[in-house]
Structures are given as C-alpha cells and as structure tokens.
Amino acid sequence: MDRNTLTGLVLIFVIIAGSFYLLQPSDEEIKRERQLQDSLANTRNAIENVSQNRTDTAAAANTPVIDSVLLSGPFGQAIDGEDRIVTLENENIKATISTKGGRIKSVELKDEKTYDGQPLVMFDGEHNKFGLFFSAAGKNIITNDLYFTTEGNNIHVTGQDSASVTFRLTYATDKYIDYVYSIRGGDHNVGFTIVTKGMQDVVAPTESQLVLNWETALTQKEKDMDSERQRSTLYYALAADDIDHLSVSKDDSEDLTEQIGWVSFKQHFFSNVLVSENGFDGGKVNVYTSADSDIVKLFTANLRLDFNRQDINTYPMHFFFGPNQYKVLKAHGYGLEKQIDMGWGPMKWINRFITVPVFNFLDSFNWSYGLVILILTVLLKSLLSPLTYRSYVSMAKMRVLKPEMDEIKEKVGQDNPTLLQQEYLKLYKQAGVNPLGGCIPMLLQMPFTIAFFFFFPNLFELRGESFLWIKDLSTYDSVISFSPLPIIGVDHISLMCILMTCATLLSTWYNNSISGAANAQMKYIGYFMPLIFLFVLNSFPAGLNYYYFLSTIFTFGQQLVIRQMVNDDKILAIIEANKKKPEAKKKSKFQQRMEDYMRQQQNQPKPKPKGKK
C-alpha cells in the first residue's frame, strides 16, 4: 500500500471517525426523549389508576367494574375481556397473539440467539402496539385497547402445511372487524388480513380512511449497542425500486403522501416488516433514539387505509420477521434486500453484483467463514493484480529517476519550488514517465477496498460465527477489556485490529524502502496513519479487520513477487532510450495544464521582504 493509497484512505477514515461523534444523540434529543417517556409513563399510570379505582370500588360495592355508560357506547362490550394468548409457530418463528388488541404480542426467532445467549425475541409485551384508529358515534376508537374474541387454538405447522386463526372485534351481530392471521411452514412470514363487515354505518361519515397504527421499542440484541443503533432505522418502499429510510444518526420523521408498499422496523441484523398487498395510502413514520440503555430505538408508523362505504372491506397484508440476510430478503421479494447497506455509488454495485454472488458461492461449500474470507480475499486481489503490477512499475520508474531528481533539486535549490516542479515535469516528459502512474491504479482499487467496509459490518452470515480466538466475526474481538478511557471512550483492545495495524506498518516500511521518491514527511505520515486506524477500527467487526489484514499481507506478497519480475536496469534503459528520441512525446492534458500553471507562477513578481522598500 503506497503513500497515494494512504492519503486517500485517511480522508475516508477521518470522516468515519468524525461520524462516531456526530452520531451521538445530543443533550436536547435525550431530554426530549425523556420528556416523551415521562409523558407516556404518566398516561399509563393514569389509566392504571383509573382502572384500579374502578376495581377497588367494584369490589367494595359488588358492582360491575366497567361503567354502564362505557358499555353502552361503541364497542362497549369489548372494553373489558379475557387476555388470552394464541401462538402461531413453524420451523423458524413463534408468534404469540393476544386477544387484547388482537395484536401480535411477541415474536421469537427460534434458530437465533442474542449476543449473550438468550432467546432472540424481536419485540415483546407492552413495547408493542398495533391497531386501527377511527371515529364512531362521536368517539375515537383505538382497537389496540379493546378485547377481541377467538375460537382458535395454538397452531404449529411444518413443511407445506398452513393454518389460520381469526380474532373478532364485535360491534353488533352483523357488524365487526376481523383480524385473520395465518402461517405456513418453512418461512418467516405471518399472514395478516383485516376484514370489516357492516362498518359503513359505524365509522363516522366524515372519514374516508382508517389509520393503522404500529409502534414498538426494539431491545438490544448485539454486543455493541452503539454499532447496533448506527445501523437501525425505519425503512419504507414507495415503489418496487424506490426504497428509502429515515435517518440512522438522529431522531427523524416523515409524512409520506405517496402510496407505501411496506414499512420495516429494521435493526442491525433483523427486520420487522409489514407488507400491504394493495399498498397503504400514505402515512407518517417516526424513529427515535431511546434514553433507555436497553432499547435500541423506538419506531412508529401511522399508515392510512382507504375505507369504502360498502358492507365488506378487505385489506390483505403480511408480516416478515427475520434476518437481514441478503439472499433471504431477496428471495422474499418486494425489494427488502435493499435495506442492507451495501454502500453508495460504485461500492454498492460492487457488493451487490460481485461480492455477494461470490460470497454466496463460497458459502455453499459450508466452509468456516475464516476460510471463506481468505479465499474471497485471494480471488479479489488476484483480480486486481494487474493494477497492482502497474502501480509497482510506476513506483520503480520514479525510484530509478530519484538520482536525477536529487541533482535537479541540488541545482535549483529549495527556495524556488515552482521552478523545481517545472524541472521535474521536464524530466518526466523526457523520460516518458507519468508521475501519477502509481496513483491511478490505486485509485481504481479504492472502491473495492471501501466496498468491503460496508459489506462485512452488515453481513448476517458472520453473526455468532467463531474463528480462531474470535467468538463472533460480526463484532469486535475484545482480548483485553477495561474501563472506558476518557475522551475516546475505548474500553477494549482488538487483537485482530492490532494484527492488521502491524501488517500495515510492515507494508508501509517496505513501500518506503522501495519508493525512492518518498520524502521524509511522507514516510512519517505513512507510519502515523496505521496507528490512527488502530483506534478507528478497534470497535469494528473482527471479520472486517481480518479481511484488511489478509488483504495487506497478500498485497505485500504480490509486491515481493513483482519486485523479482521488474528489473530496474531495464527500466533505466527504457528511460534513457526515451530521452534520446528526436521528437518529444506528445504532452498529456494534465502535463500541459501543469506546465501552464508553473509558467504563470514563475512569471509572477516575487513579494518584497518585510521592512524593505
């Protein structure tokens, strides 16, 4: 890795390092979240107090708990009821549905565990709210607070089997709302259909839409909470190819006026998705960073459903509860795989059309992921080896020219840098050497280097996978842990990051030893940058540091081989032959612009020293 690569990478990683600071919630955001949670807590306490007072009063007076006025109102009989649980289960998921609100109360992914070995529950209990909002008889109805009835029992299906259960919220004998849940074997879906019967005379005549409200707080599932928060946010689909999301770094909301195909409450490695077969007619979505240390983020979606004044309205949908595994999401359809951050610009296309297919092919052999990453690195570096060769040859040309450049420097001196650069350009032109010849091949390799910076941190397959001393390739390997250091907040040391840094220092030393044009300042920067990377990448996934370690070692090996293939004497002979050609090589646009610039600088009058007239 030469100095041009290091110069480019420093800009990238400085931005990344800065983002760690900028992604932290501000004091104002934390204060706003606490106020919101206090408000919600007060509301819940008020409701609980009212309910408790009614219970105490009823017990003392031996009277019904629910006021007769409420019971006679719309859906009055549903204000109180039995909180019964029905489970829907297949090989992958176990969903519990409560008669209170007719909502999915919790979902467990059966084959997954949290970072500390606990069952992986997507969401649970009162953290989740789900139901319709509408007006009836002058009152606001929130179905999440009402009791549904069901005749269904627990369901367990496998293979090609499927089954369903219906939860009913009754207004009258021929006026009701049904939630129909279904499940089939072998996938991560829960079918969900809303059916309204006879509600055209119940819903307020001024309303042409129902609002479907979904709220949840997603709890920590990964070792690194900061990393999990940085990769968790709300995604939505405006069209099959128009997938967008709210901010990952701050509280955000969006009022969507277009039709929405699906909404996803996405965590780092898992997603809770609600897909509408007919689409939602817009809605408002929100995401907040919680002040609670156990909650990753809070999600809210208020989605509008067109309500027609007819006897029966049907709204077919389904939930997806599963991993953010590229092949799983892509097989599901609807563009869900676009939730996985593959980078921007050329990096995104490199990952989607090169890295992912190659990785999936290697993964099909069921090798350890340490071996898969090794082979992936070898394949990529072999593919890019022509660029590495060209870069090395260019460095060799500059090294051969070093004695002549030193003579020019001694002759011109350092007091006139413009003239010095002019003389250097003349030498490059005579020798037929492009000073950027080593930089351009490295810049062409840069998108591949950065692409893996996005690929590995979002690669679900590495989650929970061990290799050598590394317990989980999807997060950092903390061989030494300690109390957080002031200011920088580091609380561990990653051995794989140290190995990567040592490999980079070795490669830097070698490049400096063979690059005759490198000055002392550039050599100093070359040694300083890997030490910065040590702190920047210390908390990044061990799989990423492992790849960078392998990539650096392989590049170092390539350079050793190429050095044996490239003869400096032959290069010098070619340069001398170029100098003897009667006609100079045609100038490139870059060379012409540089010469024009140098000439302008040379012709400008020198400023007089201070104190002289």
Coordinates of C-alpha atoms in Angstrom, one line a residue:
M1 CA 0.0 0.0 0.0
D2 CA 1.8 3.2 -1.2
R3 CA 1.5 6.7 0.0
N4 CA -1.2 7.6 -2.5
T5 CA -3.5 4.9 -1.1
L6 CA -2.8 6.0 2.4
T7 CA -3.5 9.6 1.5
G8 CA -6.9 8.6 0.1
L9 CA -7.8 6.3 3.0
V10 CA -7.0 9.0 5.6
L11 CA -9.8 11.2 4.3
I12 CA -12.2 8.3 4.4
F13 CA -11.4 7.2 7.9
V14 CA -11.2 10.7 9.3
I15 CA -14.8 11.1 8.1
I16 CA -15.7 7.8 9.7
A17 CA -14.0 8.8 13.0
G18 CA -15.9 12.1 13.0
S19 CA -19.2 10.3 12.4
F20 CA -18.8 8.5 15.7
Y21 CA -19.0 11.8 17.5
L22 CA -21.7 13.2 15.3
L23 CA -23.9 10.1 15.6
Q24 CA -24.3 10.5 19.3
P25 CA -27.7 11.9 20.4
S26 CA -27.4 15.5 21.7
D27 CA -28.4 16.5 25.2
E28 CA -31.5 18.2 23.7
E29 CA -32.5 14.9 21.9
I30 CA -32.0 12.9 25.1
K31 CA -34.0 15.5 27.1
R32 CA -36.8 15.3 24.5
E33 CA -36.9 11.5 24.7
R34 CA -37.1 11.6 28.5
Q35 CA -39.9 14.0 28.4
L36 CA -41.7 11.8 25.9
Q37 CA -41.2 8.7 28.1
D38 CA -42.3 10.6 31.2
S39 CA -45.4 11.7 29.4
L40 CA -46.2 8.1 28.3
A41 CA -45.5 6.8 31.8
N42 CA -47.8 9.4 33.3
T43 CA -50.5 8.4 30.8
R44 CA -50.1 4.7 31.6
N45 CA -50.2 5.4 35.3
A46 CA -53.3 7.5 35.0
I47 CA -55.0 4.7 33.1
E48 CA -53.9 2.1 35.6
N49 CA -55.0 4.3 38.5
V50 CA -58.5 4.7 37.0
S51 CA -58.7 1.0 36.3
Q52 CA -57.5 0.2 39.8
N53 CA -60.0 2.6 41.4
R54 CA -62.8 1.1 39.4
T55 CA -61.7 -2.4 40.5
D56 CA -61.5 -1.3 44.2
T57 CA -64.8 0.4 44.0
A58 CA -66.5 -2.6 42.4
A59 CA -65.0 -5.0 44.9
A60 CA -66.3 -2.9 47.7
A61 CA -69.8 -2.3 46.3
N62 CA -70.1 -5.6 44.5
T63 CA -70.9 -3.8 41.2
P64 CA -69.5 -4.2 37.7
V65 CA -66.0 -2.8 37.1
I66 CA -66.9 -1.1 33.7
D67 CA -69.3 1.9 33.8
S68 CA -72.6 1.2 32.2
V69 CA -72.1 4.4 30.1
L70 CA -69.0 2.9 28.5
L71 CA -70.6 -0.4 28.0
S72 CA -73.4 1.1 26.0
G73 CA -71.1 3.1 23.8
P74 CA -69.5 1.8 20.5
F75 CA -67.7 -1.5 21.1
G76 CA -68.7 -1.2 24.7
Q77 CA -68.7 -4.9 25.4
A78 CA -65.1 -5.1 24.2
I79 CA -63.7 -2.6 26.8
D80 CA -63.2 -5.5 29.2
G81 CA -62.4 -9.1 28.5
E82 CA -60.1 -12.0 28.8
D83 CA -56.4 -11.6 27.8
R84 CA -56.0 -14.9 26.0
I85 CA -52.8 -15.9 24.1
V86 CA -52.7 -17.9 20.9
T87 CA -49.4 -19.0 19.4
L88 CA -48.5 -19.4 15.7
E89 CA -45.4 -21.5 15.2
N90 CA -43.4 -23.0 12.4
E91 CA -39.7 -24.1 12.0
N92 CA -38.4 -20.5 12.1
I93 CA -40.7 -18.3 14.2
K94 CA -43.0 -18.4 17.1
A95 CA -45.6 -15.6 17.3
T96 CA -47.9 -15.0 20.2
I97 CA -51.1 -13.2 19.5
S98 CA -53.2 -11.6 22.3
T99 CA -56.9 -11.1 22.4
K100 CA -56.2 -7.7 23.9
G101 CA -56.0 -5.6 20.7
G102 CA -55.9 -8.7 18.6
R103 CA -52.2 -7.9 18.1
I104 CA -49.0 -9.9 17.8
K105 CA -47.6 -9.5 21.3
S106 CA -44.2 -11.1 20.7
V107 CA -42.2 -12.9 18.0
E108 CA -39.3 -15.2 18.7
L109 CA -36.8 -16.4 16.0
K110 CA -36.3 -20.0 17.0
D111 CA -32.9 -20.6 15.5
E112 CA -31.3 -17.3 16.7
K113 CA -29.9 -16.1 20.0
T114 CA -28.9 -12.7 21.4
Y115 CA -25.2 -11.9 21.9
D116 CA -25.5 -13.2 25.4
G117 CA -27.1 -16.5 24.5
Q118 CA -30.7 -15.6 25.3
P119 CA -33.7 -16.5 23.0
L120 CA -33.9 -13.8 20.3
V121 CA -37.3 -12.1 20.7
M122 CA -38.0 -9.4 18.1
F123 CA -40.3 -7.5 20.4
D124 CA -42.4 -8.3 23.4
G125 CA -45.3 -7.2 25.7
E126 CA -46.3 -3.6 26.1
H127 CA -43.4 -2.4 24.0
N128 CA -45.6 -3.2 21.0
K129 CA -48.9 -1.6 20.0
F130 CA -50.9 -2.4 16.9
G131 CA -54.4 -1.5 15.8
L132 CA -56.9 0.7 13.9
F133 CA -57.8 4.3 14.7
F134 CA -61.1 5.7 13.6
S135 CA -64.2 7.6 14.9
A136 CA -67.5 6.1 15.7
A137 CA -70.6 7.6 17.4
G138 CA -68.6 10.7 18.2
K139 CA -65.8 8.8 20.0
N140 CA -62.2 7.9 19.0
I141 CA -61.8 4.1 18.7
I142 CA -58.4 2.5 19.3
T143 CA -58.6 -1.2 18.7
N144 CA -55.3 -1.8 20.5
D145 CA -57.1 -1.2 23.8
L146 CA -60.1 -3.4 23.1
Y147 CA -60.6 -7.1 23.6
F148 CA -61.1 -9.4 20.6
T149 CA -62.6 -12.9 20.8
T150 CA -61.4 -16.0 19.1
E151 CA -62.3 -19.7 18.8
G152 CA -58.8 -20.6 17.6
N153 CA -56.2 -22.6 19.4
N154 CA -52.4 -22.7 19.2
I155 CA -51.1 -23.6 15.7
H156 CA -47.9 -25.5 14.8
V157 CA -47.1 -26.1 11.2
T158 CA -44.2 -27.6 9.3
G159 CA -43.2 -28.3 5.7
Q160 CA -46.0 -27.3 3.3
D161 CA -48.7 -27.1 5.9
S162 CA -50.5 -23.9 6.7
A163 CA -53.3 -22.8 9.1
S164 CA -55.1 -19.6 10.2
V165 CA -56.9 -18.1 13.1
T166 CA -59.4 -15.3 13.3
F167 CA -59.7 -12.6 16.0
R168 CA -63.0 -10.7 16.0
L169 CA -63.9 -7.3 17.5
T170 CA -67.7 -7.2 17.6
Y171 CA -69.9 -4.1 17.4
A172 CA -73.1 -5.9 16.7
T173 CA -74.1 -9.3 15.3
D174 CA -73.5 -8.3 11.7
K175 CA -71.0 -5.5 12.3
Y176 CA -67.5 -6.4 13.3
I177 CA -63.8 -6.2 12.5
D178 CA -61.8 -9.4 11.9
Y179 CA -58.0 -9.9 12.1
V180 CA -57.1 -13.1 10.2
Y181 CA -53.6 -14.4 11.0
S182 CA -52.1 -17.3 9.0
I183 CA -48.8 -19.2 9.0
R184 CA -47.2 -21.8 6.8
G185 CA -44.2 -23.9 7.2
G186 CA -40.6 -23.1 6.3
D187 CA -40.7 -19.2 6.1
H188 CA -40.5 -16.1 8.2
N189 CA -44.0 -14.7 7.4
V190 CA -47.2 -14.3 9.3
G191 CA -50.2 -13.6 7.0
F192 CA -52.4 -10.8 8.2
T193 CA -55.7 -9.7 6.7
I194 CA -58.2 -7.1 8.1
V195 CA -61.8 -7.6 7.2
T196 CA -64.5 -5.0 8.1
K197 CA -68.2 -6.2 8.0
G198 CA -71.1 -3.8 8.2
M199 CA -68.8 -1.0 9.4
Q200 CA -70.0 1.5 6.8
D201 CA -72.7 2.7 9.2
V202 CA -70.4 2.7 12.2
V203 CA -67.4 4.6 11.1
A204 CA -68.0 8.4 11.2
P205 CA -69.4 9.5 7.8
T206 CA -66.7 12.2 7.6
E207 CA -63.9 9.6 7.5
S208 CA -62.8 8.1 4.2
Q209 CA -59.8 6.3 5.7
L210 CA -58.8 4.1 8.6
V211 CA -55.4 4.6 10.3
L212 CA -53.3 1.5 11.1
N213 CA -51.0 2.3 14.0
W214 CA -47.9 0.2 14.7
E215 CA -45.5 1.1 17.5
T216 CA -42.6 -0.8 19.1
A217 CA -39.4 -0.5 21.0
L218 CA -36.7 -2.8 19.8
T219 CA -34.3 -4.1 22.5
Q220 CA -30.6 -4.8 22.3
K221 CA -29.6 -8.0 20.5
E222 CA -26.0 -7.4 19.6
K223 CA -22.8 -6.9 21.7
D224 CA -22.1 -3.4 20.6
M225 CA -25.1 -1.1 21.3
D226 CA -23.5 1.9 19.5
S227 CA -23.0 -0.1 16.3
E228 CA -26.5 -1.6 16.5
R229 CA -28.0 1.9 16.8
Q230 CA -26.0 3.3 13.9
R231 CA -27.4 0.5 11.7
S232 CA -31.0 0.6 12.8
T233 CA -33.8 2.8 11.4
L234 CA -37.1 2.7 9.7
Y235 CA -37.3 1.8 6.0
Y236 CA -40.2 2.1 3.6
A237 CA -41.0 1.4 0.0
L238 CA -42.7 4.0 -2.2
A239 CA -42.3 1.7 -5.2
A240 CA -40.5 -1.5 -6.1
D241 CA -37.3 0.4 -6.9
D242 CA -37.8 3.3 -4.6
I243 CA -36.7 2.2 -1.2
D244 CA -35.9 4.9 1.3
H245 CA -35.3 5.3 5.1
L246 CA -35.2 7.7 7.9
S247 CA -32.0 9.0 9.5
V248 CA -29.7 6.5 11.2
S249 CA -27.9 9.1 13.2
K250 CA -30.7 11.2 14.8
D251 CA -34.4 11.3 15.5
D252 CA -36.4 11.6 12.3
S253 CA -39.9 11.6 10.9
E254 CA -41.5 11.8 7.5
D255 CA -45.1 12.5 6.3
L256 CA -45.5 10.3 3.3
T257 CA -48.2 11.4 0.8
E258 CA -47.4 8.7 -1.8
Q259 CA -48.6 5.1 -1.7
I260 CA -46.4 2.9 0.5
G261 CA -45.8 -0.8 -0.3
W262 CA -44.2 -1.8 3.0
V263 CA -42.7 -0.4 6.2
S264 CA -39.8 -2.0 8.1
F265 CA -38.6 -1.5 11.6
K266 CA -35.0 -2.5 10.9
Q267 CA -32.4 -3.4 13.5
H268 CA -28.8 -4.2 12.6
F269 CA -29.3 -7.9 11.7
F270 CA -33.1 -8.3 11.9
S271 CA -36.2 -6.7 10.4
N272 CA -39.9 -6.5 11.3
V273 CA -41.7 -5.7 8.1
L274 CA -45.4 -5.1 7.3
V275 CA -46.2 -5.5 3.7
S276 CA -49.5 -4.4 2.1
E277 CA -50.6 -6.3 -1.0
N278 CA -52.7 -3.3 -2.1
G279 CA -50.5 -0.6 -0.6
F280 CA -51.1 2.0 2.1
D281 CA -52.4 5.3 1.1
G282 CA -49.5 7.3 2.7
G283 CA -48.8 7.8 6.3
K284 CA -46.5 9.2 8.9
V285 CA -43.4 7.4 10.2
N286 CA -41.0 8.2 13.0
V287 CA -37.9 6.8 14.6
Y288 CA -36.4 7.9 18.0
T289 CA -33.2 7.0 19.9
S290 CA -34.3 6.0 23.4
A291 CA -32.6 7.2 26.6
D292 CA -33.1 3.6 27.9
S293 CA -29.8 1.8 27.7
D294 CA -31.5 -1.5 26.8
I295 CA -33.6 -0.1 23.9
V296 CA -32.0 0.4 20.5
K297 CA -34.7 2.7 19.0
L298 CA -38.4 3.5 19.1
F299 CA -40.4 3.1 16.0
T300 CA -43.9 4.4 15.0
A301 CA -45.9 4.1 11.8
N302 CA -49.4 5.5 11.2
L303 CA -50.5 4.1 7.9
R304 CA -53.7 5.1 6.0
L305 CA -56.1 2.6 4.6
D306 CA -58.8 3.7 2.1
F307 CA -62.3 2.9 3.6
N308 CA -65.1 2.3 1.1
R309 CA -68.7 2.7 2.1
Q310 CA -69.6 -0.9 1.5
D311 CA -70.6 -3.9 3.5
I312 CA -67.2 -5.7 3.4
N313 CA -63.7 -4.2 3.1
T314 CA -60.7 -6.5 2.9
Y315 CA -57.1 -5.4 3.4
P316 CA -54.6 -8.2 2.7
M317 CA -51.1 -7.9 4.3
H318 CA -48.4 -10.0 5.8
F319 CA -45.6 -9.6 8.3
F320 CA -42.0 -10.6 7.7
F321 CA -40.0 -11.4 10.9
G322 CA -36.5 -12.5 10.0
P323 CA -32.8 -11.9 9.5
N324 CA -31.2 -9.2 7.3
Q325 CA -29.6 -11.9 5.2
Y326 CA -29.3 -10.8 1.6
K327 CA -30.4 -14.0 -0.1
V328 CA -33.3 -14.4 2.4
L329 CA -34.6 -10.9 1.8
K330 CA -34.1 -11.1 -1.9
A331 CA -36.0 -14.4 -2.1
H332 CA -38.9 -12.8 -0.2
G333 CA -39.3 -10.1 -2.9
Y334 CA -40.6 -6.6 -2.7
G335 CA -37.0 -5.2 -2.7
L336 CA -36.5 -6.0 1.0
E337 CA -32.8 -6.7 0.4
K338 CA -32.2 -3.0 -0.3
Q339 CA -32.5 -2.5 3.5
I340 CA -29.0 -3.9 3.8
D341 CA -26.5 -1.0 3.4
M342 CA -24.1 -2.0 0.6
G343 CA -22.5 1.4 0.4
W344 CA -23.0 4.2 -2.1
G345 CA -22.1 4.8 -5.7
P346 CA -19.8 2.2 -7.3
M347 CA -19.3 0.4 -3.9
K348 CA -23.0 -0.6 -3.9
W349 CA -22.8 -2.2 -7.3
I350 CA -19.5 -3.9 -6.5
N351 CA -21.1 -5.5 -3.4
R352 CA -24.4 -6.4 -5.0
F353 CA -23.2 -7.8 -8.3
I354 CA -19.7 -9.1 -7.4
T355 CA -19.1 -9.6 -3.7
V356 CA -22.5 -11.1 -2.7
P357 CA -22.6 -13.7 -5.5
V358 CA -19.0 -14.8 -4.9
F359 CA -19.5 -14.9 -1.2
N360 CA -22.8 -17.0 -1.6
F361 CA -21.0 -19.4 -3.9
L362 CA -18.2 -19.9 -1.4
D363 CA -20.7 -20.2 1.4
S364 CA -22.4 -23.1 -0.4
F365 CA -19.4 -25.3 0.4
N366 CA -20.1 -25.0 4.2
W367 CA -16.5 -24.0 5.0
S368 CA -15.6 -22.0 8.0
Y369 CA -16.1 -18.3 7.5
G370 CA -12.5 -17.6 8.2
L371 CA -11.6 -19.8 5.2
V372 CA -14.3 -18.2 3.1
I373 CA -13.0 -14.7 3.8
L374 CA -9.4 -15.9 3.0
I375 CA -10.5 -17.3 -0.4
L376 CA -12.6 -14.2 -1.1
T377 CA -9.5 -12.0 -0.5
V378 CA -7.3 -14.1 -2.7
L379 CA -9.8 -14.0 -5.5
L380 CA -10.3 -10.3 -5.3
K381 CA -6.5 -9.5 -5.0
S382 CA -5.8 -11.8 -8.0
L383 CA -8.5 -9.9 -10.0
L384 CA -6.8 -6.6 -9.2
S385 CA -3.2 -7.8 -9.6
P386 CA -2.8 -6.1 -13.0
L387 CA -3.5 -2.8 -11.3
T388 CA -1.0 -3.7 -8.5
Y389 CA 1.6 -4.5 -11.1
R390 CA 1.2 -1.2 -12.9
S391 CA 1.4 0.7 -9.7
Y392 CA 4.6 -1.0 -8.7
V393 CA 6.2 -0.4 -12.1
S394 CA 5.3 3.2 -11.9
M395 CA 6.9 3.3 -8.4
A396 CA 10.0 1.6 -9.9
K397 CA 10.3 4.3 -12.6
M398 CA 10.2 7.0 -10.0
R399 CA 12.8 5.2 -8.0
V400 CA 15.1 5.0 -11.0
L401 CA 14.7 8.7 -11.6
K402 CA 15.4 9.6 -8.0
P403 CA 19.2 10.3 -8.5
E404 CA 18.4 12.7 -11.4
M405 CA 15.7 14.4 -9.3
D406 CA 18.2 14.9 -6.5
E407 CA 20.6 16.5 -8.9
I408 CA 17.9 18.9 -10.1
K409 CA 16.9 19.7 -6.6
E410 CA 20.6 20.5 -5.7
K411 CA 21.0 22.6 -8.8
V412 CA 17.7 24.6 -8.5
G413 CA 17.6 24.7 -4.7
Q414 CA 14.5 24.6 -2.5
D415 CA 13.9 28.4 -2.5
N416 CA 12.0 28.2 -5.7
P417 CA 9.5 25.3 -5.5
T418 CA 7.7 26.4 -8.7
L419 CA 10.9 26.2 -10.8
L420 CA 11.7 22.9 -9.2
Q421 CA 8.4 21.4 -10.2
Q422 CA 8.9 22.8 -13.7
E423 CA 12.2 21.0 -14.0
Y424 CA 10.7 17.8 -12.6
L425 CA 7.9 18.0 -15.2
K426 CA 10.6 18.4 -18.0
L427 CA 12.4 15.3 -16.7
Y428 CA 9.1 13.3 -16.6
K429 CA 8.3 14.3 -20.1
Q430 CA 11.8 13.4 -21.4
A431 CA 11.8 10.0 -19.7
G432 CA 8.2 9.2 -20.7
V433 CA 7.1 8.8 -17.1
N434 CA 3.7 9.7 -15.7
P435 CA 4.1 10.9 -12.1
L436 CA 0.5 9.8 -11.4
G437 CA 1.1 6.4 -12.9
G438 CA 1.2 4.8 -9.5
C439 CA -1.7 6.7 -8.1
I440 CA -4.3 6.0 -10.7
P441 CA -4.2 2.2 -10.4
M442 CA -4.5 2.5 -6.6
L443 CA -7.5 4.9 -7.0
L444 CA -9.1 2.3 -9.3
Q445 CA -8.7 -0.3 -6.5
M446 CA -10.1 2.1 -3.8
P447 CA -13.8 1.4 -4.5
F448 CA -13.2 -2.3 -3.8
T449 CA -11.4 -1.5 -0.6
I450 CA -14.2 0.8 0.6
A451 CA -16.9 -1.7 -0.6
F452 CA -15.8 -4.2 2.0
F453 CA -16.0 -1.5 4.6
F454 CA -19.8 -1.7 4.1
F455 CA -20.1 -5.4 3.2
F456 CA -18.6 -7.1 6.3
P457 CA -20.3 -5.0 9.1
N458 CA -23.7 -5.8 7.5
L459 CA -23.0 -9.4 6.7
F460 CA -25.5 -11.5 8.7
E461 CA -23.7 -14.8 7.9
L462 CA -20.8 -13.7 10.2
R463 CA -23.1 -13.2 13.2
G464 CA -22.2 -15.6 16.0
E465 CA -19.6 -17.3 13.9
S466 CA -16.3 -18.1 15.6
F467 CA -12.8 -18.3 14.1
L468 CA -9.5 -19.0 16.0
W469 CA -9.8 -16.9 19.2
I470 CA -12.7 -14.7 17.7
K471 CA -16.0 -15.7 19.2
D472 CA -18.1 -13.5 16.8
L473 CA -16.8 -12.3 13.5
S474 CA -19.7 -9.8 13.2
T475 CA -18.4 -7.7 16.2
Y476 CA -15.0 -6.7 17.7
D477 CA -12.8 -9.3 19.4
S478 CA -12.0 -7.9 22.8
V479 CA -9.0 -9.9 24.0
I480 CA -8.5 -7.2 26.7
S481 CA -11.3 -5.2 28.3
F482 CA -11.0 -2.3 30.8
S483 CA -12.8 0.7 32.0
P484 CA -13.6 3.3 29.2
L485 CA -10.7 5.7 28.6
P486 CA -11.5 9.4 29.0
I487 CA -12.5 11.3 25.8
I488 CA -12.0 8.5 23.3
G489 CA -14.2 6.0 25.3
V490 CA -12.3 2.9 24.3
D491 CA -12.9 0.0 26.7
H492 CA -11.2 -2.9 24.9
I493 CA -8.3 -3.9 22.6
S494 CA -9.0 -5.9 19.5
L495 CA -6.2 -8.4 18.7
M496 CA -7.2 -8.7 15.0
C497 CA -7.1 -4.9 14.7
I498 CA -3.6 -5.0 16.2
L499 CA -2.5 -7.6 13.7
M500 CA -4.0 -5.6 10.8
T501 CA -2.1 -2.5 12.1
C502 CA 1.2 -4.4 12.3
A503 CA 0.7 -5.7 8.8
T504 CA 0.0 -2.2 7.5
L505 CA 3.2 -0.9 9.2
L506 CA 5.2 -3.6 7.6
S507 CA 3.8 -2.8 4.2
T508 CA 4.5 0.9 4.7
W509 CA 8.1 0.2 5.7
Y510 CA 8.5 -1.9 2.6
N511 CA 6.9 0.7 0.3
N512 CA 9.1 3.4 1.7
S513 CA 12.2 1.3 1.2
I514 CA 11.5 0.7 -2.5
S515 CA 10.0 4.1 -3.3
G516 CA 12.9 6.4 -3.9
A517 CA 10.6 9.5 -4.4
A518 CA 9.2 9.3 -0.9
N519 CA 10.4 12.2 1.2
A520 CA 10.8 12.2 5.0
Q521 CA 7.4 13.8 5.6
M522 CA 5.5 11.2 3.6
K523 CA 7.4 8.4 5.3
Y524 CA 6.3 9.9 8.7
I525 CA 2.7 10.1 7.6
G526 CA 2.9 6.5 6.3
Y527 CA 3.8 5.3 9.8
F528 CA 1.4 7.6 11.6
M529 CA -1.8 6.6 9.7
P530 CA -1.9 2.9 10.7
L531 CA -1.8 4.0 14.4
I532 CA -4.9 6.1 13.7
F533 CA -6.5 3.1 12.1
L534 CA -5.8 1.2 15.2
F535 CA -8.2 3.4 17.2
V536 CA -10.7 3.9 14.4
L537 CA -11.1 0.2 13.6
N538 CA -10.7 -1.1 17.1
S539 CA -14.5 -1.4 17.5
F540 CA -15.3 -2.6 14.0
P541 CA -16.2 -6.2 13.3
A542 CA -13.3 -8.7 13.6
G543 CA -14.3 -10.0 10.1
L544 CA -13.6 -6.7 8.6
N545 CA -10.2 -6.3 10.3
Y546 CA -9.4 -9.9 9.3
Y547 CA -10.1 -9.1 5.7
Y548 CA -7.9 -6.0 5.8
F549 CA -5.1 -8.0 7.5
L550 CA -5.3 -10.7 4.7
S551 CA -5.5 -8.0 2.0
T552 CA -2.4 -6.2 3.3
I553 CA -0.4 -9.4 3.7
F554 CA -1.4 -10.6 0.2
T555 CA -0.5 -7.2 -1.4
F556 CA 2.8 -7.3 0.4
G557 CA 3.4 -10.8 -1.1
Q558 CA 2.5 -9.6 -4.5
Q559 CA 5.0 -6.8 -4.3
L560 CA 7.8 -9.2 -3.3
V561 CA 7.0 -11.3 -6.4
I562 CA 6.7 -8.3 -8.7
R563 CA 10.0 -6.9 -7.5
Q564 CA 11.7 -10.1 -8.6
M565 CA 10.0 -9.7 -12.0
V566 CA 10.8 -6.0 -12.5
N567 CA 14.4 -5.1 -13.4
D568 CA 15.5 -1.6 -12.5
D569 CA 18.3 -1.7 -15.1
K570 CA 15.9 -2.5 -17.9
I571 CA 13.6 0.3 -16.7
L572 CA 16.5 2.7 -16.7
A573 CA 17.5 1.6 -20.2
I574 CA 14.0 2.3 -21.5
I575 CA 14.0 5.8 -19.8
E576 CA 17.4 6.6 -21.4
A577 CA 16.1 5.5 -24.8
N578 CA 13.1 7.7 -24.4
K579 CA 15.3 10.7 -23.7
K580 CA 17.3 10.1 -26.9
K581 CA 14.2 10.1 -29.1
P582 CA 14.4 13.1 -31.5
E583 CA 10.7 14.0 -31.0
A584 CA 9.3 14.5 -27.6
K585 CA 6.3 12.5 -26.7
K586 CA 3.0 14.4 -27.0
K587 CA 2.0 16.1 -23.8
S588 CA -1.0 14.9 -21.9
K589 CA -3.6 17.4 -20.9
F590 CA -2.5 17.1 -17.3
Q591 CA 1.1 17.8 -18.2
Q592 CA 0.1 20.8 -20.3
R593 CA -2.0 22.3 -17.5
M594 CA 0.8 21.7 -15.0
E595 CA 3.3 23.4 -17.2
D596 CA 1.0 26.4 -17.9
Y597 CA 0.4 26.7 -14.2
M598 CA 4.1 26.5 -13.3
R599 CA 4.9 29.1 -16.0
Q600 CA 2.3 31.5 -14.6
Q601 CA 3.7 31.0 -11.1
Q602 CA 7.2 31.6 -12.4
N603 CA 6.3 34.9 -14.1
Q604 CA 4.5 36.3 -11.1
P605 CA 6.6 39.0 -9.3
K606 CA 8.1 37.9 -6.0
P607 CA 6.8 39.7 -2.9
K608 CA 9.3 42.1 -1.3
P609 CA 10.7 41.1 2.1
K610 CA 9.1 43.0 5.0
G611 CA 10.9 46.1 6.1
K612 CA 12.3 46.9 2.6
K613 CA 11.1 49.4 0.1

